[in-house]
mmCIF file of C-alpha atoms in Angstrom:
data_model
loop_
_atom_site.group_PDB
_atom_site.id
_atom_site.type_symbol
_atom_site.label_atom_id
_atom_site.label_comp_id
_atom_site.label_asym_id
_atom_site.label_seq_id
_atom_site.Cartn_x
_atom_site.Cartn_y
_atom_site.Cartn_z
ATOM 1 C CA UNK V 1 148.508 48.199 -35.997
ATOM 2 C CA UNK V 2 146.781 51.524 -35.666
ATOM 3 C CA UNK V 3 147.878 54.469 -38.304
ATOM 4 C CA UNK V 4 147.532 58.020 -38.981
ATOM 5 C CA UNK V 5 145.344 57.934 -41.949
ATOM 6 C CA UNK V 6 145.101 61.499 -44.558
ATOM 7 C CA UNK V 7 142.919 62.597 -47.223
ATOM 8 C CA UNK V 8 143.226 63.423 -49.521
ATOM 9 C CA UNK V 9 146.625 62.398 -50.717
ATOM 10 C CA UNK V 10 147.193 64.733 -53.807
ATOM 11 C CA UNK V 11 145.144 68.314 -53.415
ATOM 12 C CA UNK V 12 145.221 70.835 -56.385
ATOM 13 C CA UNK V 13 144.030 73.771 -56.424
ATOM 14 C CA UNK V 14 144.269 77.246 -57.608
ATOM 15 C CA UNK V 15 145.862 80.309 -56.343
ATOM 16 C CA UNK V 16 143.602 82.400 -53.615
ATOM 17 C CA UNK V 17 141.376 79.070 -52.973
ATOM 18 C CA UNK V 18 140.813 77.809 -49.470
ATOM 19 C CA UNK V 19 142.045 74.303 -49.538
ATOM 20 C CA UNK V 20 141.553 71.835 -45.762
ATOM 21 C CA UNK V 21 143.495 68.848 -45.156
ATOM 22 C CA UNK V 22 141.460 66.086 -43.452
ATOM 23 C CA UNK V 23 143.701 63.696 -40.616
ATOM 24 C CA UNK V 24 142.432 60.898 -38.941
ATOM 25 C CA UNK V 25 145.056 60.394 -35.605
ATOM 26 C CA UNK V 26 145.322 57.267 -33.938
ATOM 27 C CA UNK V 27 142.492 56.984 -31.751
ATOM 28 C CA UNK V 28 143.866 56.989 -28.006
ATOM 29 C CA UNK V 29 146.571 59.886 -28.584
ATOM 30 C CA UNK V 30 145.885 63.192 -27.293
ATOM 31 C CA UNK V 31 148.659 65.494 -29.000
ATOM 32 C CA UNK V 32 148.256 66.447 -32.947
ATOM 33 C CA UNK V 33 150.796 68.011 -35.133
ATOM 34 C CA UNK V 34 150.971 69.382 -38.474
ATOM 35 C CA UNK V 35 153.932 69.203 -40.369
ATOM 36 C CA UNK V 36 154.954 70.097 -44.171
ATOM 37 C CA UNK V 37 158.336 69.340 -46.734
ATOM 38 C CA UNK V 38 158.610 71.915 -49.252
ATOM 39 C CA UNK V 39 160.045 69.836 -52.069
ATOM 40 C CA UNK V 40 163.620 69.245 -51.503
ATOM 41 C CA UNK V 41 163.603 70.972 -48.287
ATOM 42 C CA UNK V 42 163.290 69.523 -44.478
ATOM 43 C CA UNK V 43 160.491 68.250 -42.793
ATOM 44 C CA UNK V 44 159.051 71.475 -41.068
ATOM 45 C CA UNK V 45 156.807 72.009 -37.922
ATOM 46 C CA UNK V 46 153.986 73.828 -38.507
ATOM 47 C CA UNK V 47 151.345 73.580 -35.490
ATOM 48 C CA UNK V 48 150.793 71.173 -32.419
ATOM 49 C CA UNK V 49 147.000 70.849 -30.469
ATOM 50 C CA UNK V 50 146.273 69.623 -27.423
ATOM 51 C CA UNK V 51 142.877 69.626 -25.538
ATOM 52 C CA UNK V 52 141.347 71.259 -28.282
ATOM 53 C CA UNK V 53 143.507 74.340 -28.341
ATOM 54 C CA UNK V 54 146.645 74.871 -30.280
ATOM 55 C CA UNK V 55 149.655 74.245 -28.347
ATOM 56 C CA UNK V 56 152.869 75.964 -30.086
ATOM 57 C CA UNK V 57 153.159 77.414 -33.632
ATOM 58 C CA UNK V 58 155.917 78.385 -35.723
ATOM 59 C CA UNK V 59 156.290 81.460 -37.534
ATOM 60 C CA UNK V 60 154.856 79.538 -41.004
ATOM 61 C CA UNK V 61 151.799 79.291 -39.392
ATOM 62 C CA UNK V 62 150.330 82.480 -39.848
ATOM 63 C CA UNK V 63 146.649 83.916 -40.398
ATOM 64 C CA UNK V 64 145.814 81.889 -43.242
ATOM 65 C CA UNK V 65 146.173 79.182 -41.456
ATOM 66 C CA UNK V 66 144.208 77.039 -38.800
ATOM 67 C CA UNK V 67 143.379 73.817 -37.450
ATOM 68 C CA UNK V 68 140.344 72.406 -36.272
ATOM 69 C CA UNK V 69 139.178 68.973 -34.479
ATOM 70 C CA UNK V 70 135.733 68.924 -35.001
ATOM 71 C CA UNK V 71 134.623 65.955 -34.121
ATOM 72 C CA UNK V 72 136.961 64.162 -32.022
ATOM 73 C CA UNK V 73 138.171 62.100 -34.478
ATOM 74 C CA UNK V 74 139.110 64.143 -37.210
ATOM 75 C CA UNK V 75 142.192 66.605 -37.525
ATOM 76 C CA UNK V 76 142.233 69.353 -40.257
ATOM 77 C CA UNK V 77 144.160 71.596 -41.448
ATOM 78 C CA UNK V 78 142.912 74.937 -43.599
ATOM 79 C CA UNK V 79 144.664 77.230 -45.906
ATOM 80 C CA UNK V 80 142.166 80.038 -46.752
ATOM 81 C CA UNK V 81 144.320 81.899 -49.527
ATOM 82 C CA UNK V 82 146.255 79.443 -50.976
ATOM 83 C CA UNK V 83 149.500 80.981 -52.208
ATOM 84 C CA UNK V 84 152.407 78.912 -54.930
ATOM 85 C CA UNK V 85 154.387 79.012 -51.956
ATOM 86 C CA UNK V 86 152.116 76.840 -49.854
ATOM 87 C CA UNK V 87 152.879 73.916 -52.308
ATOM 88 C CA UNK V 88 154.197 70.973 -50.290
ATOM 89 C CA UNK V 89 153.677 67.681 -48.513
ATOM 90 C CA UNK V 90 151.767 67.650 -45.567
ATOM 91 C CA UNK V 91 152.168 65.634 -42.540
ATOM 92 C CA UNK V 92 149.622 64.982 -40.094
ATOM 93 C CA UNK V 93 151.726 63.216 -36.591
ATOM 94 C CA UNK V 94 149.915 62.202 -33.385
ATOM 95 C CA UNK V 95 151.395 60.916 -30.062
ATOM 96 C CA UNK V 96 149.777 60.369 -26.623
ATOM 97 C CA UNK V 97 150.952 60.145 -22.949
ATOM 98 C CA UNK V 98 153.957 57.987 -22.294
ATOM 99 C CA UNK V 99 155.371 57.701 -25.233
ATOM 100 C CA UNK V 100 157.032 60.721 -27.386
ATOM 101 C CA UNK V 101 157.535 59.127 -30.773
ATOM 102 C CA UNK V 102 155.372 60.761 -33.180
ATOM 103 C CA UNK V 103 153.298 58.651 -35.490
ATOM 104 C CA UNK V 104 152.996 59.762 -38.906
ATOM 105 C CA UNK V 105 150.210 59.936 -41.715
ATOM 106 C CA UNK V 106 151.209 59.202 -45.459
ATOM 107 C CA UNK V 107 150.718 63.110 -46.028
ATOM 108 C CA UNK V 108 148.797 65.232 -48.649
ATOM 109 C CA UNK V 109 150.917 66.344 -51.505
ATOM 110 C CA UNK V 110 149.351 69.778 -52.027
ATOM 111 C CA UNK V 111 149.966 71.420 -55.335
ATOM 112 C CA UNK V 112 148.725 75.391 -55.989
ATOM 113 C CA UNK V 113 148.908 76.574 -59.502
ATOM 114 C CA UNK C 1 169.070 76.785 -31.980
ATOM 115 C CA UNK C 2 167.958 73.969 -32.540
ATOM 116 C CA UNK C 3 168.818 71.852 -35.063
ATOM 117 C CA UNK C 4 169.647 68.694 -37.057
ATOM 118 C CA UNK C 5 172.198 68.200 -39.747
ATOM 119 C CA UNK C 6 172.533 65.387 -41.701
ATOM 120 C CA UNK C 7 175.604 65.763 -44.230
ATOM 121 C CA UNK C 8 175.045 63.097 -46.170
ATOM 122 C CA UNK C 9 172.129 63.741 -49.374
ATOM 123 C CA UNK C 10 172.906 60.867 -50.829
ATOM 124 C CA UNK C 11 174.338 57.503 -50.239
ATOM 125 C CA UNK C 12 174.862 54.240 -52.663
ATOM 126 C CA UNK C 13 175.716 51.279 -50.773
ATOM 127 C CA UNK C 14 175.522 47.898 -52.819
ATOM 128 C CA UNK C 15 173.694 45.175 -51.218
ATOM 129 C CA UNK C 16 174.904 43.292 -48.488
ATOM 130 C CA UNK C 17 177.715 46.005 -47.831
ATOM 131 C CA UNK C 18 177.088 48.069 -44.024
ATOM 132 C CA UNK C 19 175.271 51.095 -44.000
ATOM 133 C CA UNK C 20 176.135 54.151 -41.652
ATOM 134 C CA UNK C 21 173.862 57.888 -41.585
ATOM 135 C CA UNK C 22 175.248 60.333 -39.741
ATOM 136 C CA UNK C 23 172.910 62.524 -37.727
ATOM 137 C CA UNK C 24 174.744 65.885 -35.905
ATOM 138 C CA UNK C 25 172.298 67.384 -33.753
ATOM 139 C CA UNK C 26 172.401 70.955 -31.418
ATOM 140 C CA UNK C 27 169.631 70.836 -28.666
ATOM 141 C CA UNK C 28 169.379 73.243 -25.384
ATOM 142 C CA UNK C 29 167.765 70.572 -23.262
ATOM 143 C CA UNK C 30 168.039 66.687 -22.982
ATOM 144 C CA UNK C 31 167.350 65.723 -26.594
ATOM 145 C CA UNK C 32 164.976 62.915 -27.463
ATOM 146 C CA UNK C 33 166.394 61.290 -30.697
ATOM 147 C CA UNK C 34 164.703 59.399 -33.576
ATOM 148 C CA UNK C 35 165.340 57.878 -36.368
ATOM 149 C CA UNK C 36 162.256 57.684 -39.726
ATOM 150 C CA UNK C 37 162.536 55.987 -43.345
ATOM 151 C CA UNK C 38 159.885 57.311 -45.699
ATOM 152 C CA UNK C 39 159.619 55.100 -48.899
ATOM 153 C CA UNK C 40 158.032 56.569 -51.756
ATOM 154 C CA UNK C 41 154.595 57.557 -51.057
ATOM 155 C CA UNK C 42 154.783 56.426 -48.294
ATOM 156 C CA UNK C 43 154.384 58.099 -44.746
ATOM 157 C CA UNK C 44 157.456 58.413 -41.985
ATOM 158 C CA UNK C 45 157.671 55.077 -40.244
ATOM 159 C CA UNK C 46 159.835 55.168 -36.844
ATOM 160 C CA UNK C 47 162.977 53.002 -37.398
ATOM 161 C CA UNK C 48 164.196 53.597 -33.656
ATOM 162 C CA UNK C 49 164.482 56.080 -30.398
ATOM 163 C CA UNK C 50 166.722 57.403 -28.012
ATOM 164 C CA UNK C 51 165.416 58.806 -24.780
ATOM 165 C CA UNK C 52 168.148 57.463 -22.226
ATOM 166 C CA UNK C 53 169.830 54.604 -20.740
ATOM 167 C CA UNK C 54 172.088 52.393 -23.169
ATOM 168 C CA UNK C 55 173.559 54.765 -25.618
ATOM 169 C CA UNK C 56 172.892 51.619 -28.011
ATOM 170 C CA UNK C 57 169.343 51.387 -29.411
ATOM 171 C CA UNK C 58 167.663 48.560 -31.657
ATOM 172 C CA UNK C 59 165.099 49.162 -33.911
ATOM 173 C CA UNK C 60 163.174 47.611 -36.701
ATOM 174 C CA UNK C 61 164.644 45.731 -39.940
ATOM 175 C CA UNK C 62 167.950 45.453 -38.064
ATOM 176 C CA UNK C 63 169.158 48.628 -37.721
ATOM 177 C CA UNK C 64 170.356 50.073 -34.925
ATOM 178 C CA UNK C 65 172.001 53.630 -33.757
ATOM 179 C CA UNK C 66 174.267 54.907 -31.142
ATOM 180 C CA UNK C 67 173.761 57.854 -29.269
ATOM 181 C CA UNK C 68 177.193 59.892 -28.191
ATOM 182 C CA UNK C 69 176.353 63.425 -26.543
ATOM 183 C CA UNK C 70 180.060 64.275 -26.429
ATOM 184 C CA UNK C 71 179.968 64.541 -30.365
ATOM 185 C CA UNK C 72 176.118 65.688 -30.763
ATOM 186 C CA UNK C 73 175.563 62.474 -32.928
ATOM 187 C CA UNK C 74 173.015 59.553 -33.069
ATOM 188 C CA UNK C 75 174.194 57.910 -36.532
ATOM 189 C CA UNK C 76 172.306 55.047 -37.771
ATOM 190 C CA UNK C 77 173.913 51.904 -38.794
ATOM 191 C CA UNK C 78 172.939 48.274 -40.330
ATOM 192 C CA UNK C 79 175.708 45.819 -40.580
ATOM 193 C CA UNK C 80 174.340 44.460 -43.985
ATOM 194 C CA UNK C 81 171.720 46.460 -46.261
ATOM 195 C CA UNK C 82 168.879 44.464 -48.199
ATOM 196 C CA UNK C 83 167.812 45.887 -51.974
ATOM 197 C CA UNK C 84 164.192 46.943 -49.615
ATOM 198 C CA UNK C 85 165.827 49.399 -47.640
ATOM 199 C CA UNK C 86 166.513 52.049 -50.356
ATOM 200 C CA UNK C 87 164.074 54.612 -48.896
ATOM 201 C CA UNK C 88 164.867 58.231 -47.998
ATOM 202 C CA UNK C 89 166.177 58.268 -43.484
ATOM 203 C CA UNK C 90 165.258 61.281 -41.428
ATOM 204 C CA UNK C 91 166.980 61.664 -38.320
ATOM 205 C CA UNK C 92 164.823 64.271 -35.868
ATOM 206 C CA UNK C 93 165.158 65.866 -31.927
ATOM 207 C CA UNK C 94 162.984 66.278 -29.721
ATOM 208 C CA UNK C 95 162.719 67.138 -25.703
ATOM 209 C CA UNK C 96 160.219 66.405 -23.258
ATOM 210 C CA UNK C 97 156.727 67.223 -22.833
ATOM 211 C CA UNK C 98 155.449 66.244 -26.444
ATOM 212 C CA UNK C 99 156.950 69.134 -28.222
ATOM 213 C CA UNK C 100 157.671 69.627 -32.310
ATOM 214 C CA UNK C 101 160.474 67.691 -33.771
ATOM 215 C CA UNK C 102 163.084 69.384 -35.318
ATOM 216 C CA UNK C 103 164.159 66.983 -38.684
ATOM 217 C CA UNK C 104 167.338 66.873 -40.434
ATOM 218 C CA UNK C 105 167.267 67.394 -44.740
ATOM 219 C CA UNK C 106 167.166 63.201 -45.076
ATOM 220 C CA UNK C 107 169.327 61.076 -46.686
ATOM 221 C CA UNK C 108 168.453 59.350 -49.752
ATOM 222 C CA UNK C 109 169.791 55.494 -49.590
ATOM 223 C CA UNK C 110 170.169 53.690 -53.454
ATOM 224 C CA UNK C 111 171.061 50.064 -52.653
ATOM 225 C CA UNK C 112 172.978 48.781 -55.943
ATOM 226 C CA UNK C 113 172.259 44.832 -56.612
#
């Protein structure tokens, strides 16, 4: 069965480093999302992209942030300036035309020190 | 606002015994519902979904949920729980037109032998 796939799966880096998220959707679907869990908090939307634009964002998703598809397989996410705060689990979801289940990647557990 | 409660953290159920997670939900439009179990690292995998029709929905491993818009709730239920399912359930809304899910805090199932 096809997956959402995610590199890497535990990221650590350092305070004021850029850090990007790599996602590999399911190959037919059209709509990306990224999500992220704060530890011990909810599952929280961050961005969606369609037709190589992004879609909606939420108010998390500020300047530091941005998502690219570069090659049309490949969905990242970038942090430029890490911050502690940024520290989380990150989900990568894709779904596609006629059906609006999201599928989900394992996610990136991304620790800033 | 949108949003998804689910008041339950944690639940211990010993095997065999039924299984019920309650999922409150406040949505301005027709909701989409869903149910996801995340084991440990692992990624969300869709249990079940609500879009309309029967108010009862199937999904995978036997469980199954009911839908009831006069009380804003699609709880989840299994009639008897195996040791495998202890996993943490997310309950999340949606509406039409591919757009973010909103996801509920999770409840953390412990499945005593």
């Amino acid at each position: 069965e096809p997956e959402v796939t995610q590199t890497p799966s535990h990221q650590v880096t350092q305070m004021g480093q850029e850090v990007i998220l790599h996602c590999v959707p399911i190959s037919n679907h059209l709509y990306f999302y990224w999500y992220r869990q704060i530890l011990g908090q909810k599952v929280e939307f961050l961005v969606s992209f369609y037709n190589n634009e992004i879609s909606e964002k939420s108010e998390i998703f500020d300047d530091q942030f941005s998502v690219e598809r570069p090659d049309g397989s490949n969905f990242t996410l970038k942090i430029r300036s890490t911050k502690l705060e940024d520290s989380a689990m990150y989900f990568c979801a894709s779904t596609s035309s006629g059906i609006y289940e999201q599928y989900f990647g394992p996610g990136t557990r991304l620790t800033v020190t | 606002a949108q949003s998804v409660t689910q008041p339950d953290i944690h639940i211990t159920v010993s095997e065999g015994a039924s299984l019920e997670l309650r999922c409150n939900y406040s949505y301005g439009a027709t909701p989409y519902l869903f149910w996801y179990v995340q084991s440990p690292g692992q990624g969300l995998q869709l249990l079940l979904k609500y879009f309309s029709g029967d108010t009862l929905v199937q999904g995978i491993k036997g469980f199954e949920a009911e839908f009831k818009r006069s009380q804003s709730s699609f709880n989840l239920r299994k009639p008897s729980v195996h040791w495998s399912d202890a996993a943490e359930y997310f309950c999340a809304v949606s509406g039409y037109n591919f757009n973010k899910f909103y996801f509920g805090s999770g409840t953390k199932l412990n499945v005593k032998p």
